[in-house]
mmCIF file of C-alpha atoms in Angstrom:
data_model
loop_
_atom_site.group_PDB
_atom_site.id
_atom_site.type_symbol
_atom_site.label_atom_id
_atom_site.label_comp_id
_atom_site.label_asym_id
_atom_site.label_seq_id
_atom_site.Cartn_x
_atom_site.Cartn_y
_atom_site.Cartn_z
ATOM 1 C CA MET A 203 -30.827 16.007 4.038
ATOM 2 C CA GLU A 204 -32.548 15.683 7.341
ATOM 3 C CA LYS A 205 -31.443 13.102 9.728
ATOM 4 C CA VAL A 206 -33.725 11.722 12.051
ATOM 5 C CA VAL A 207 -33.985 9.253 14.905
ATOM 6 C CA PHE A 208 -36.757 6.507 15.269
ATOM 7 C CA GLN A 209 -37.316 4.549 18.340
ATOM 8 C CA SER A 210 -38.810 1.315 18.247
ATOM 9 C CA PRO A 211 -41.899 1.051 20.665
ATOM 10 C CA GLY A 212 -41.456 -2.673 21.360
ATOM 11 C CA ASN A 213 -37.730 -3.056 21.942
ATOM 12 C CA GLY A 214 -36.751 0.714 22.497
ATOM 13 C CA GLU A 215 -33.955 0.325 19.851
ATOM 14 C CA ALA A 216 -32.844 3.775 17.944
ATOM 15 C CA MET A 217 -32.242 4.024 14.297
ATOM 16 C CA GLU A 218 -30.973 6.953 12.721
ATOM 17 C CA VAL A 219 -32.009 7.408 9.131
ATOM 18 C CA PHE A 220 -32.019 10.061 6.422
ATOM 19 C CA VAL A 221 -35.241 11.564 5.339
ATOM 20 C CA ILE A 222 -35.074 11.361 1.258
ATOM 21 C CA GLU A 223 -38.479 12.565 0.408
ATOM 22 C CA GLN A 224 -42.031 13.075 1.888
ATOM 23 C CA THR A 225 -45.302 13.081 0.483
ATOM 24 C CA LYS A 226 -49.021 13.237 1.560
ATOM 25 C CA ILE A 227 -51.624 10.906 -0.180
ATOM 26 C CA ASN A 228 -55.360 10.714 0.738
ATOM 27 C CA GLY A 229 -54.423 12.795 3.811
ATOM 28 C CA ALA A 230 -51.830 10.458 5.063
ATOM 29 C CA ASP A 231 -48.196 11.692 5.451
ATOM 30 C CA TYR A 232 -45.527 9.199 4.253
ATOM 31 C CA LEU A 233 -41.607 9.545 4.652
ATOM 32 C CA LEU A 234 -39.105 7.749 2.396
ATOM 33 C CA VAL A 235 -36.311 7.234 4.612
ATOM 34 C CA ALA A 236 -32.724 5.700 3.886
ATOM 35 C CA GLU A 237 -29.997 4.468 6.236
ATOM 36 C CA GLU A 238 -27.226 6.129 4.257
ATOM 37 C CA GLU A 239 -27.470 9.707 2.826
ATOM 38 C CA GLU A 240 -26.281 8.461 -0.791
ATOM 39 C CA GLY A 241 -25.686 5.517 -2.573
ATOM 40 C CA ASP A 242 -27.320 1.771 -2.601
ATOM 41 C CA CYS A 243 -28.697 0.873 1.130
ATOM 42 C CA ASP A 244 -31.840 -0.250 2.458
ATOM 43 C CA ALA A 245 -34.744 2.258 2.661
ATOM 44 C CA PHE A 246 -38.075 2.098 4.363
ATOM 45 C CA ILE A 247 -41.394 4.062 3.950
ATOM 46 C CA LEU A 248 -43.149 5.345 6.900
ATOM 47 C CA LYS A 249 -46.540 6.424 7.561
ATOM 48 C CA GLU A 250 -47.521 8.943 10.226
ATOM 49 C CA VAL A 251 -50.020 7.281 12.583
ATOM 50 C CA SER A 252 -50.446 10.090 14.914
ATOM 51 C CA GLN A 253 -48.970 13.084 16.938
ATOM 52 C CA GLY A 254 -47.874 12.339 20.463
ATOM 53 C CA ASP A 255 -48.818 14.597 23.315
ATOM 54 C CA SER A 256 -45.651 16.258 23.280
ATOM 55 C CA GLY A 257 -46.122 17.272 19.477
ATOM 56 C CA ASP A 258 -43.770 14.675 18.111
ATOM 57 C CA SER A 259 -45.015 12.732 15.166
ATOM 58 C CA MET A 260 -45.323 8.949 15.501
ATOM 59 C CA TYR A 261 -44.444 6.776 12.259
ATOM 60 C CA GLU A 262 -44.723 3.307 11.379
ATOM 61 C CA MET A 263 -43.236 1.227 8.718
ATOM 62 C CA VAL A 264 -45.600 0.296 5.701
ATOM 63 C CA GLU A 265 -45.608 -3.459 5.960
ATOM 64 C CA SER A 266 -48.407 -4.452 3.235
ATOM 65 C CA GLU A 267 -47.043 -5.193 0.013
ATOM 66 C CA GLU A 268 -49.883 -3.672 -1.951
ATOM 67 C CA GLU A 269 -49.100 -0.276 -0.258
ATOM 68 C CA LEU A 270 -45.474 -0.409 -0.434
ATOM 69 C CA GLU A 271 -45.629 -1.218 -4.251
ATOM 70 C CA TYR A 272 -47.978 1.621 -4.776
ATOM 71 C CA LEU A 273 -45.988 4.068 -2.647
ATOM 72 C CA SER A 274 -42.837 2.925 -4.237
ATOM 73 C CA ARG A 275 -44.117 3.879 -7.836
ATOM 74 C CA ILE A 276 -45.059 7.282 -6.345
ATOM 75 C CA PHE A 277 -41.648 7.989 -4.601
ATOM 76 C CA GLU A 278 -40.060 6.513 -8.094
ATOM 77 C CA GLU A 279 -42.173 9.332 -9.904
ATOM 78 C CA ILE A 280 -41.120 12.056 -7.572
ATOM 79 C CA LEU A 281 -37.645 11.087 -7.394
ATOM 80 C CA ASP A 282 -36.119 10.788 -10.868
ATOM 81 C CA ASP A 283 -33.001 9.068 -10.000
ATOM 82 C CA VAL A 284 -34.444 6.395 -7.565
ATOM 83 C CA ASP A 285 -35.238 2.781 -8.212
ATOM 84 C CA PHE A 286 -36.761 0.298 -5.925
ATOM 85 C CA ALA A 287 -35.612 -3.284 -5.624
ATOM 86 C CA MET A 288 -37.917 -5.414 -3.330
#
């Protein structure tokens, strides 16, 4: 499982997460990431917003309740052994 570091543009804080799954919906790339590689833990859905000048992808956390519910169902279908609790 790939481990990546995301950095907050607001405060510069870095957060290491594991990429659990990725998908493309309506032309947008989404990542399901978790703080731990296995077990129960906090997970986040990130949406690619652009690519930086260096070629690095830029992601933001999905915050819309409707979008989160929709994407959670998509990721639950992709991953048989994952259940989301909001």
